[in-house]
Coordinates of C-alpha atoms in Angstrom, one line a residue:
X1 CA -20.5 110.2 253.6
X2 CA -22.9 107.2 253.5
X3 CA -21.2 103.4 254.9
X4 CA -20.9 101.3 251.8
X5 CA -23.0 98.5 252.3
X6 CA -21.1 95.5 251.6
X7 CA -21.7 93.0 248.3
X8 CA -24.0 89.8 249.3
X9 CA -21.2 86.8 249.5
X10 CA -21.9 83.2 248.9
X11 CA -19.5 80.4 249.5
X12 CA -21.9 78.4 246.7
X13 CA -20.6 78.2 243.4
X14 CA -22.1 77.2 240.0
X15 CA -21.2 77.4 236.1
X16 CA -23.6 76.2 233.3
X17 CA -22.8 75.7 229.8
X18 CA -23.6 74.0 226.2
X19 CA -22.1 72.6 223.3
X20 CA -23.2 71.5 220.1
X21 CA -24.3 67.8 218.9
X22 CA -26.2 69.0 216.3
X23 CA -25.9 66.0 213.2
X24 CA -25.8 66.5 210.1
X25 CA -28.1 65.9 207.4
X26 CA -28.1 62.0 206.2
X27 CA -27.3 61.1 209.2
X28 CA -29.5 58.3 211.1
X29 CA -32.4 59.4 213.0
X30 CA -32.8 57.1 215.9
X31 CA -35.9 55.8 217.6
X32 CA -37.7 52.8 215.7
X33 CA -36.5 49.9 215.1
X34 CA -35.5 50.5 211.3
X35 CA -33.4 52.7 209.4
X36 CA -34.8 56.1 208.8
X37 CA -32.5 59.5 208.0
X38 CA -32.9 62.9 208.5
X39 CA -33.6 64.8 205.7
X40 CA -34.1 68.9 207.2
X41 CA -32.8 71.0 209.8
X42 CA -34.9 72.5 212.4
X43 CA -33.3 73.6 215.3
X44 CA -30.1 72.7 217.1
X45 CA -29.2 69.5 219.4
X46 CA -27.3 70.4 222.5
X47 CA -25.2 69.0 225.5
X48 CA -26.6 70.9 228.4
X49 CA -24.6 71.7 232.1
X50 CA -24.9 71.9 235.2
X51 CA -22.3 72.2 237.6
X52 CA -22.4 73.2 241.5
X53 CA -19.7 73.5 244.0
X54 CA -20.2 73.9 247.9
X55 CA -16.5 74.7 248.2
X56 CA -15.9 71.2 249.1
X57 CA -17.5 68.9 246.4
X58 CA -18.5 69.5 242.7
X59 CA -21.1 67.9 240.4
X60 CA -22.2 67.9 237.3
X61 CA -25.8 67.1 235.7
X62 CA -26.0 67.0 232.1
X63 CA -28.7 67.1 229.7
X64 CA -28.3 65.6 226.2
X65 CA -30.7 66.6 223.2
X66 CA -30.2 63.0 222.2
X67 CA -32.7 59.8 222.6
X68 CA -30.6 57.7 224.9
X69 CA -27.3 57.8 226.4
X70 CA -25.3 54.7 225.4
X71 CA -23.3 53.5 228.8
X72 CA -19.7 53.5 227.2
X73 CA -20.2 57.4 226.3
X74 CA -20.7 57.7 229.8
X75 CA -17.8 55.9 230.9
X76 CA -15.7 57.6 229.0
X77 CA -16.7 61.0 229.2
X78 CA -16.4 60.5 233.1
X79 CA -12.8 59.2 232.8
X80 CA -12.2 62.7 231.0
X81 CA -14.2 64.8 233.1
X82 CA -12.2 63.8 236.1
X83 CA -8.8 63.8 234.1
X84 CA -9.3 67.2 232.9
X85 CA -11.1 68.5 235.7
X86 CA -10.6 66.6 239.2
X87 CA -14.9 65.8 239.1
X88 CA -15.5 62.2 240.0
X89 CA -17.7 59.8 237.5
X90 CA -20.0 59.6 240.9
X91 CA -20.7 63.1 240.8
X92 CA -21.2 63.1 236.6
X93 CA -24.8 62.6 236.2
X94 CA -25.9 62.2 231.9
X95 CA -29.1 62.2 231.1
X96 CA -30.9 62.0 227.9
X97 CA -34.2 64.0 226.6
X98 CA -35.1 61.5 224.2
X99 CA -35.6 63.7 221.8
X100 CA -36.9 61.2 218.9
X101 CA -36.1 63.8 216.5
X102 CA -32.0 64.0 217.2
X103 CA -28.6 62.0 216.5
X104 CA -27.6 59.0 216.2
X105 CA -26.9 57.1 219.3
X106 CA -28.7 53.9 219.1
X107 CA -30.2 51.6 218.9
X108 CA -27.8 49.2 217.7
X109 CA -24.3 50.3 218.7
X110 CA -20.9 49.4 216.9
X111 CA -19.8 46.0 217.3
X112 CA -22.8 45.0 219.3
X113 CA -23.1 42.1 216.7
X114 CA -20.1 41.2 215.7
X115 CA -19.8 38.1 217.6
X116 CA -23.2 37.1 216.4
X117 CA -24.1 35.2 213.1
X118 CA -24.3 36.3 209.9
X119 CA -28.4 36.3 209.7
X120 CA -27.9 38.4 213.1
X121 CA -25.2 40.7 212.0
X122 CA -27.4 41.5 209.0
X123 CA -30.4 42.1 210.7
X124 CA -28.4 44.6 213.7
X125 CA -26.4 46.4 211.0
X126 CA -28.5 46.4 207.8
X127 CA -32.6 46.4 209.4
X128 CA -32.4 48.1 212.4
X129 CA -31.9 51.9 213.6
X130 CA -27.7 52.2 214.5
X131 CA -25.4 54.2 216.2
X132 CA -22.9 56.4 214.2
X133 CA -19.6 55.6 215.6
X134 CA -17.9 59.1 215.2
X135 CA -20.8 60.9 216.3
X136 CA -21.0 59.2 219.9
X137 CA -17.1 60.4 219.6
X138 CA -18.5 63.9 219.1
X139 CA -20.8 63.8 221.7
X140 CA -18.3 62.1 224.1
X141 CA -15.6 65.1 223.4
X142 CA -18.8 67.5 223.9
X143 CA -19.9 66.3 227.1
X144 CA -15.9 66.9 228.7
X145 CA -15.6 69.8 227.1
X146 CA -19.2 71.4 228.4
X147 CA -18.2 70.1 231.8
X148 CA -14.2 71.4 231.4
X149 CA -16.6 75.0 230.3
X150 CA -19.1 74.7 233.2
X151 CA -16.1 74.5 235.9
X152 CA -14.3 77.6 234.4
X153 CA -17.4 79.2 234.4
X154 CA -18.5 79.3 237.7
X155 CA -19.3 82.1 240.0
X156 CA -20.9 82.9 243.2
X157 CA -24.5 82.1 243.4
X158 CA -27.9 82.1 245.6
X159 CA -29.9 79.1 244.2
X160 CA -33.9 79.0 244.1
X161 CA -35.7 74.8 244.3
X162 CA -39.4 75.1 243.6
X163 CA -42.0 73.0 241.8
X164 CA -45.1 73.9 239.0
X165 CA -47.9 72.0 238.3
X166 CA -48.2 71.2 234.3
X167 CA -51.4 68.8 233.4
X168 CA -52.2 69.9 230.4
X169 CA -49.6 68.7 227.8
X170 CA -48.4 64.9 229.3
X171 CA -51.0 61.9 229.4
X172 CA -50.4 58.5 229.9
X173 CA -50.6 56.4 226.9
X174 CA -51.6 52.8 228.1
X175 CA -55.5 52.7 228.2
X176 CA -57.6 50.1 230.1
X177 CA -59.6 48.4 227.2
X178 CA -63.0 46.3 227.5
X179 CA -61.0 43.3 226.9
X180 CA -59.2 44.1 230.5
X181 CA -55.5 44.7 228.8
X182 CA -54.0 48.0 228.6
X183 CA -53.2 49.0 225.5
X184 CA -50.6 51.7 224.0
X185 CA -51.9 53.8 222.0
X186 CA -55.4 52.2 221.1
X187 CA -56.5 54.9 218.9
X188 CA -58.5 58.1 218.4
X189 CA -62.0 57.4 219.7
X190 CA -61.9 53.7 220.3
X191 CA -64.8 52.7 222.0
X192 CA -63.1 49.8 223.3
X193 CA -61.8 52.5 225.8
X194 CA -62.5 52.8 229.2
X195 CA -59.9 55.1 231.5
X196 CA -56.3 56.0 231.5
X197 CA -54.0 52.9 232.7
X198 CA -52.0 54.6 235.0
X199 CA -51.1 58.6 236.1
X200 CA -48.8 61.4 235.0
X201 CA -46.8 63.3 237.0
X202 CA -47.6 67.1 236.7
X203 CA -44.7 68.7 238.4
X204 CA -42.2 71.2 237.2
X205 CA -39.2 70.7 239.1
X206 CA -37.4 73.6 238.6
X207 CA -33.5 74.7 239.9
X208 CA -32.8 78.7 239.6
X209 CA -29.2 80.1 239.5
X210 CA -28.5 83.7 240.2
X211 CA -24.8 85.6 240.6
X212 CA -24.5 87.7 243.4
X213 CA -26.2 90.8 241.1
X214 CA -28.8 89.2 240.7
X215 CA -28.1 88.3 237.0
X216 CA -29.9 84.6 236.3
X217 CA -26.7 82.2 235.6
X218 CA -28.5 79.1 234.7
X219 CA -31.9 77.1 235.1
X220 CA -32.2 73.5 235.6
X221 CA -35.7 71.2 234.5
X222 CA -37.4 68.7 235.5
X223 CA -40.3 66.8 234.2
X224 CA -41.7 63.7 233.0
X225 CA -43.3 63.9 228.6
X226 CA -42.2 61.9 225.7
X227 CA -39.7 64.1 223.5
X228 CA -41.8 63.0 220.2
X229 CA -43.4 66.1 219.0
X230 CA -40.9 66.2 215.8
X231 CA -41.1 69.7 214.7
X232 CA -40.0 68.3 211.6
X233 CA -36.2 67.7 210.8
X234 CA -33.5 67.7 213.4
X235 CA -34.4 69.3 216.6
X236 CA -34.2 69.2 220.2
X237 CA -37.8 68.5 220.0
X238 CA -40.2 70.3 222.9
X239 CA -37.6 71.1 224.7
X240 CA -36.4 73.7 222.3
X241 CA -39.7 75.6 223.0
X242 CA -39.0 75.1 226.9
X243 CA -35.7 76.9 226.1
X244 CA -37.2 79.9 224.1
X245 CA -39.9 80.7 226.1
X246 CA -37.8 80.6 229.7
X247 CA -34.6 82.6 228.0
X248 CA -37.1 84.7 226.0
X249 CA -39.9 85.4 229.2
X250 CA -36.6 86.7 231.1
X251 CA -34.8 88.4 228.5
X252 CA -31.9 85.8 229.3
X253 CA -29.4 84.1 227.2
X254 CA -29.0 81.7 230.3
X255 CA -28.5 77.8 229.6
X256 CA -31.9 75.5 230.7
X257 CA -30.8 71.9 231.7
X258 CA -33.6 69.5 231.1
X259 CA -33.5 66.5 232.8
X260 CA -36.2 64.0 231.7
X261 CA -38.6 62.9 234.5
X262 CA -39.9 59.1 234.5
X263 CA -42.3 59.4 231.4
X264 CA -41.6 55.3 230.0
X265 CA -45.7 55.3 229.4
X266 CA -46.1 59.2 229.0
X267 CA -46.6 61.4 226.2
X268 CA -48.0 64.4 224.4
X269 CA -50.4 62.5 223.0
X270 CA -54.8 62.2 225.0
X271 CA -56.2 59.0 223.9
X272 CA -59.0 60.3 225.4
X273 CA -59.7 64.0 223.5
X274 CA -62.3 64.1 221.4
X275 CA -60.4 67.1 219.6
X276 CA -57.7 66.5 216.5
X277 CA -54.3 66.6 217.2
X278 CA -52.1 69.3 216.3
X279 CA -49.6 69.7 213.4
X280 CA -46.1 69.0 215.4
X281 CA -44.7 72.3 215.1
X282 CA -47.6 73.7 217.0
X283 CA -47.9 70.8 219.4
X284 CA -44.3 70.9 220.2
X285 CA -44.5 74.4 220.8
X286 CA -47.4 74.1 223.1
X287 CA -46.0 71.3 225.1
X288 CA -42.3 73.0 225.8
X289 CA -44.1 76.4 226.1
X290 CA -46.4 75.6 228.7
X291 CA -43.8 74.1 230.4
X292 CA -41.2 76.6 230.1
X293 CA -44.0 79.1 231.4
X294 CA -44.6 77.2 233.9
X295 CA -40.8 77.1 235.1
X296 CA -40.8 80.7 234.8
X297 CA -44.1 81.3 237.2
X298 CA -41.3 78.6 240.1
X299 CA -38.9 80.7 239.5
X300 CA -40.5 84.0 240.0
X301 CA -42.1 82.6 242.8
X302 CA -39.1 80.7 244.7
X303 CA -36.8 81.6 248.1
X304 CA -32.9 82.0 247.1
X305 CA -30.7 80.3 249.6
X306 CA -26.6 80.8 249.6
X307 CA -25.6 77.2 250.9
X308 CA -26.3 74.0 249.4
X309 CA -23.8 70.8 250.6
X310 CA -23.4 68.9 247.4
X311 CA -23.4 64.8 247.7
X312 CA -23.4 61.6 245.6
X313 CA -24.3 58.3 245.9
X314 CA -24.2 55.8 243.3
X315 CA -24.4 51.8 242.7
X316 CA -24.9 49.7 239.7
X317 CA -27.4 46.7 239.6
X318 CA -26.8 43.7 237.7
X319 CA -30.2 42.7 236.2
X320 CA -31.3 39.8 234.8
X321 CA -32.7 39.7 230.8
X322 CA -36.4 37.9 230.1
X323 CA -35.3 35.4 227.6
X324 CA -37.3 34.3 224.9
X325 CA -38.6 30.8 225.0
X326 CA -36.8 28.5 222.6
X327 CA -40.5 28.1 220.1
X328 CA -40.8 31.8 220.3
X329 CA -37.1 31.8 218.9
X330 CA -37.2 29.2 216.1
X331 CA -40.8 31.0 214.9
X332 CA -39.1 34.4 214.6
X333 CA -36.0 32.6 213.0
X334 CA -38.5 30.9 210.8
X335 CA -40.1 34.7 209.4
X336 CA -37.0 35.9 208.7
X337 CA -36.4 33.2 206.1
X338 CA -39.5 34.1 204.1
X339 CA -38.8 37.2 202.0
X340 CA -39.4 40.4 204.0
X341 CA -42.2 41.7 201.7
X342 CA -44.4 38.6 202.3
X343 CA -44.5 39.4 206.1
X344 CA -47.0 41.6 208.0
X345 CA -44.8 44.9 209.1
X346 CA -45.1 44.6 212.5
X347 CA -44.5 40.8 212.6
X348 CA -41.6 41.5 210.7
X349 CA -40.0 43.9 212.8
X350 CA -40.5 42.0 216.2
X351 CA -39.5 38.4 215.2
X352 CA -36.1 40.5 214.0
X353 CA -35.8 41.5 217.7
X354 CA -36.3 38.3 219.2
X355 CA -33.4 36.9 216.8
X356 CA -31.1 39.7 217.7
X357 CA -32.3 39.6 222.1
X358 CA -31.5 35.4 221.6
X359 CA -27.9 36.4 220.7
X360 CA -28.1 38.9 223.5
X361 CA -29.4 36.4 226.1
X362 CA -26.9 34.2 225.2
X363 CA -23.9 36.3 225.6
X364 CA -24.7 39.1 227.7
X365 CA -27.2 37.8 230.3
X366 CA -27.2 40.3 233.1
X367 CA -27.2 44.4 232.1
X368 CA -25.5 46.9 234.2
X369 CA -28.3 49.4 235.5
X370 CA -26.5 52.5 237.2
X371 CA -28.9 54.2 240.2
X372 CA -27.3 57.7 241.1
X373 CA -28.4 60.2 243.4
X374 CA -26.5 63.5 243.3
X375 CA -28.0 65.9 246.2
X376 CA -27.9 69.8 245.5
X377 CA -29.6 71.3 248.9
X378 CA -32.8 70.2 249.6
X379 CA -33.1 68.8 245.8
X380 CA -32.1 65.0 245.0
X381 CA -31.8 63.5 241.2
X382 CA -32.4 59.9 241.3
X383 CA -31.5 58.6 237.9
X384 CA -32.0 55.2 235.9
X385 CA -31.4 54.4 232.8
X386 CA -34.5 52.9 231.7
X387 CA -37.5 54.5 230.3
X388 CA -38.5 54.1 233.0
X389 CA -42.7 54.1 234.0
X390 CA -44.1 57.2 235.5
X391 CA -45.7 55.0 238.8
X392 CA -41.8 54.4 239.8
X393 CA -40.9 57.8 239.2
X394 CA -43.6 58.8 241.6
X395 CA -42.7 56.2 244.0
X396 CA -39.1 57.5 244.4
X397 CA -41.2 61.3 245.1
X398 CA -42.8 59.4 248.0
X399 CA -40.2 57.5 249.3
X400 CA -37.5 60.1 248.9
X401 CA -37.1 62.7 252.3
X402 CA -35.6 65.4 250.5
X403 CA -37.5 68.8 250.0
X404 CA -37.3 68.1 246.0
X405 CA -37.2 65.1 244.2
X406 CA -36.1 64.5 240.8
X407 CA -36.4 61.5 238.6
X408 CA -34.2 61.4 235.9
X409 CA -34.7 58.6 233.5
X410 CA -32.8 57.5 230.6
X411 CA -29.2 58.8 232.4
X412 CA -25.9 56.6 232.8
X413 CA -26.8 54.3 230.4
X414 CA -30.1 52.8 228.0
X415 CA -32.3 49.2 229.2
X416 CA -35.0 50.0 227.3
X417 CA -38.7 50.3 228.8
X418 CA -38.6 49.1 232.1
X419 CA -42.7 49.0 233.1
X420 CA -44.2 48.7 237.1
X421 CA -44.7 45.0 237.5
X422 CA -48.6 45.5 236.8
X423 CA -48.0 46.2 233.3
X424 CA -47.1 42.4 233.3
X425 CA -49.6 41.0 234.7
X426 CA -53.1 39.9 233.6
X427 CA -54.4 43.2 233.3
X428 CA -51.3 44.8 231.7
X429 CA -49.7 44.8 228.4
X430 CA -49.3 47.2 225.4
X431 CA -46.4 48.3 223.6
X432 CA -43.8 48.7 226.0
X433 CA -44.4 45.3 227.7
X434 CA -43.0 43.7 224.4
X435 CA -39.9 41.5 224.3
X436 CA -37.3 43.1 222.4
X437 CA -33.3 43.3 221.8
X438 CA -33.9 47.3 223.3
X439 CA -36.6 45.9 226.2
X440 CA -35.7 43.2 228.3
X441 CA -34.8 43.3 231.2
X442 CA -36.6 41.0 234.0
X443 CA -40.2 42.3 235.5
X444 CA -39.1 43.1 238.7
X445 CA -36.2 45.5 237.4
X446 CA -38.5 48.4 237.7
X447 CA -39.2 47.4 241.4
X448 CA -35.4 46.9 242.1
X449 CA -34.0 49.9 240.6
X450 CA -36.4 52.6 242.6
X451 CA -35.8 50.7 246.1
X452 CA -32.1 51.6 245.4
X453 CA -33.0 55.3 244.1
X454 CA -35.0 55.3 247.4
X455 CA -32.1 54.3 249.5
X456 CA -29.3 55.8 248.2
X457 CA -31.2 59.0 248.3
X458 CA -32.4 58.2 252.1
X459 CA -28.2 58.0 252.7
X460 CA -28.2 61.6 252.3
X461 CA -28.8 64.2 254.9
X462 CA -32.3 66.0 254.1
X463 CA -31.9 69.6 254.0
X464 CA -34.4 72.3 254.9
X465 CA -36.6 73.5 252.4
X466 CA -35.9 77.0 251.5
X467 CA -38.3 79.6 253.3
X468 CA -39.1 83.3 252.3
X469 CA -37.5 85.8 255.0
X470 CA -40.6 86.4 257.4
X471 CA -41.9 89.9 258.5
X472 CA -40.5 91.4 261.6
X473 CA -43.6 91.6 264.1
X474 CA -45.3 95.0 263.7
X475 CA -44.4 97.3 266.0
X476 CA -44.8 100.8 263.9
X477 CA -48.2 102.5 262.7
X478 CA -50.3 101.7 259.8
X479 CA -50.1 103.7 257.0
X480 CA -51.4 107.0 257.8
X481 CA -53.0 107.5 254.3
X482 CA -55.0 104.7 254.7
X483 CA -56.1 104.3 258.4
X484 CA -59.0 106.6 258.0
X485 CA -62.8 106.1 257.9
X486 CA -64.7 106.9 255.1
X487 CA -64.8 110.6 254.2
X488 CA -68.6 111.7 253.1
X489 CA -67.8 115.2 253.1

């Protein structure tokens, strides 16, 4: 009789799942500051989980296919995550894709405005892009219940860390112009160009989750593009593509967690190529493709380990708004008397914002910014809630001693664009540098919120990076049909 070798243990646990958020047709389609509503159906919107256990702490990170994560859905999903399930709101991390293409969570929320004037009120409720109040209820009960799913799911595991290298499909999208401002988005071809305004950040983070047969459980994704390919209708945008071609490249019905990297001033689009763009189903299933093939190549590729301590850290900054100046106020007051069709667009539209951030400034003058680090092994996910620029994403990389860094902007709340303190300065500007009632927040906020990423993540022990088993030195003989000279004859 042959010994029965004994089944691989692990004292690691983990359990992924999703739900649905899809919204239905009619529904609001956030992302630009007026009202526009889906009209088709492309793919599906999901809540994506997460969840590790090293026998003595569990956490939870959470993708949503949604454009931002309002903070009172995070509260209260957190107080229902640890009702139902014992998880603390420091170990519930929720980030948002920003899937442009998705549900309606913003921009104006319910009851934002109802303290404000009637001029205001109209403008928030009736001109700009708004939450649906029972849809962030659905998403709410979706996030619990994917979490309540993910716990009940969870098995034995050896986890993989590793990063790709993607530079083909993200580009920053401020430009330095002859005129020595950045611009966003200057156009196709502009001569007024002369070099990208600031980098990208090609990696590929990439978590890999296998049960003790060796059966993938889960993957987790990191990286830093602009959901705004619109496939056309609703849709989790790229990221959809990112799914099919990891599940489909690994015959796997597995869930893939994406967790958006620092991408504020990236997207899909190159300023700079001299080539048309392509229709958005085919550049949104370039960009998630690539991607998602890239993930596959880590995970192929990365060391499995059985232990991983599980940590948390978290804080929340109060941060100060930029207010308006009281002339830029009583000019944008002034345009929204005349009628709406006599005024230039894009006037229009950002003279509405100032009316609507002078209410905000005025009544809620410092915004709660949440920094969280939740530490799984040598890997680290440093969120904000900003979108947030890539620089400060990098930064945290840097400054971060763990193995594997991931920034995960847009989680635990929305602040709007939050750019490096060089966008503001004589040599900065472009679109995200605009004052708005969705962008705001004081120049150094940026600054502030990756020193506490930094720190809260330096709080943490550092574990080892994952190595490959190494060869036993060679003590047999080489392979005896190969250690032969060449036979002429």
């Amino acid at each position: 009789m042959y010994a029965q070798i004994p089944a691989p243990t692990s004292n690691l646990k983990a359990g992924f799942a999703e739900r649905d958020i899809t919204p239905g047709i009619g529904m609001e389609q956030p992302g630009g500051y007026t009202k526009n509503f889906h009209r088709s159906f492309h793919d599906a919107c999901k809540v994506r989980v997460a969840l590790f256990d090293d026998g003595k702490k569990r956490a939870a990170v959470i993708g949503l296919d949604a454009l931002v994560v309002p903070r009172q859905i995070v509260l209260d999903a957190r107080a229902q995550i640890e009702k139902a399930t014992g998880i603390t709101g420091d170990a519930v991390l929720i980030c948002a894709s920003h899937s442009h293409s998705s549900g309606p969570v913003g921009m104006v929320l319910p009851g934002e405005y109802d303290t404000a004037s009637d001029l205001v009120k109209k403008l928030a409720y009736e001109e700009s892009s708004c939450a649906d109040a029972g849809y962030l209820l659905r998403v709410t009960s979706e996030i619990v219940a994917g979490v309540v799913a993910a716990d009940r799911a969870k098995v034995p595991v050896q986890l993989g860390f590793g990063f790709g290298h993607e530079d083909k499909v993200a580009f920053n999208r401020r430009l330095r112009m002859k005129n020595g401002q950045s611009w966003s988005h200057p156009g196709a071809g502009n001569p007024d160009i002369l070099e990208y305004a600031g980098p990208i950040d090609p990696q590929v983070g990439v978590i890999g989750a296998w049960d003790m047969q060796g059966q993938l459980v889960g993957v987790v994704v990191n990286y830093a593009c602009h959901a705004t390919t619109n496939p056309g209708g609703i849709s989790a945008n790229w990221i959809q593509y990112l799914e099919k071609t990891i599940q489909g490249g690994l015959g796997t019905r597995a869930p893939i967690v994406f967790m958006q990297g620092a991408c504020g001033d990236v997207t899909q689009v190159d300023n700079l190529s001299p080539n048309q763009r392509p229709k958005s189903e085919e550049w949104s299933q370039y960009v998630g493709s690539r991607i998602g093939a890239e993930a596959i190549r880590t995970l192929l590729a990365m060391p499995k380990i059985s232990t991983a301590p599980v940590e948390t850290r978290q804080e929340v900054l109060k941060i100060k708004r930029r207010p308006p100046s009281p002339q830029r106020v009583a000019k944008s007051l002034e345009i929204m008397q005349k009628p709406k069709n006599t005024v230039e667009p894009t006037e229009w539209i950002f003279a509405k914002e100032i009316v609507m951030l002078d209410h905000l400034n005025k009544t809620v003058p410092l915004v709660d910014c949440e920094v969280q680090c939740v530490k799984i092994g040598p890997a680290c996910f440093v969120s904000n809630p900003a979108e947030y620029f890539v620089q400060y994403g990098l930064d945290i990389k840097k400054g971060s001693q763990h193995a594997f860094t991931f920034p995960c902007e847009l989680s635990n709340g929305i602040v709007g664009y939050v750019p490096t303190e060089e966008a503001f300065g004589p040599n900065g500007g472009g679109y995200e540098t605009r004052l708005t009632a969705y962008s705001n927040l004081e120049i150094t906020a940026g600054t502030q919120m990756a020193n506490k990423g930094i720190e809260l993540a330096n709080q943490m022990k550092a574990e080892p990076k994952p190595e490959h088993p190494k060869i036993p030195p060679f003590a047999g003989k080489p392979w005896m049909y190969g250690n032969v000279p060449p036979e002429l004859e």
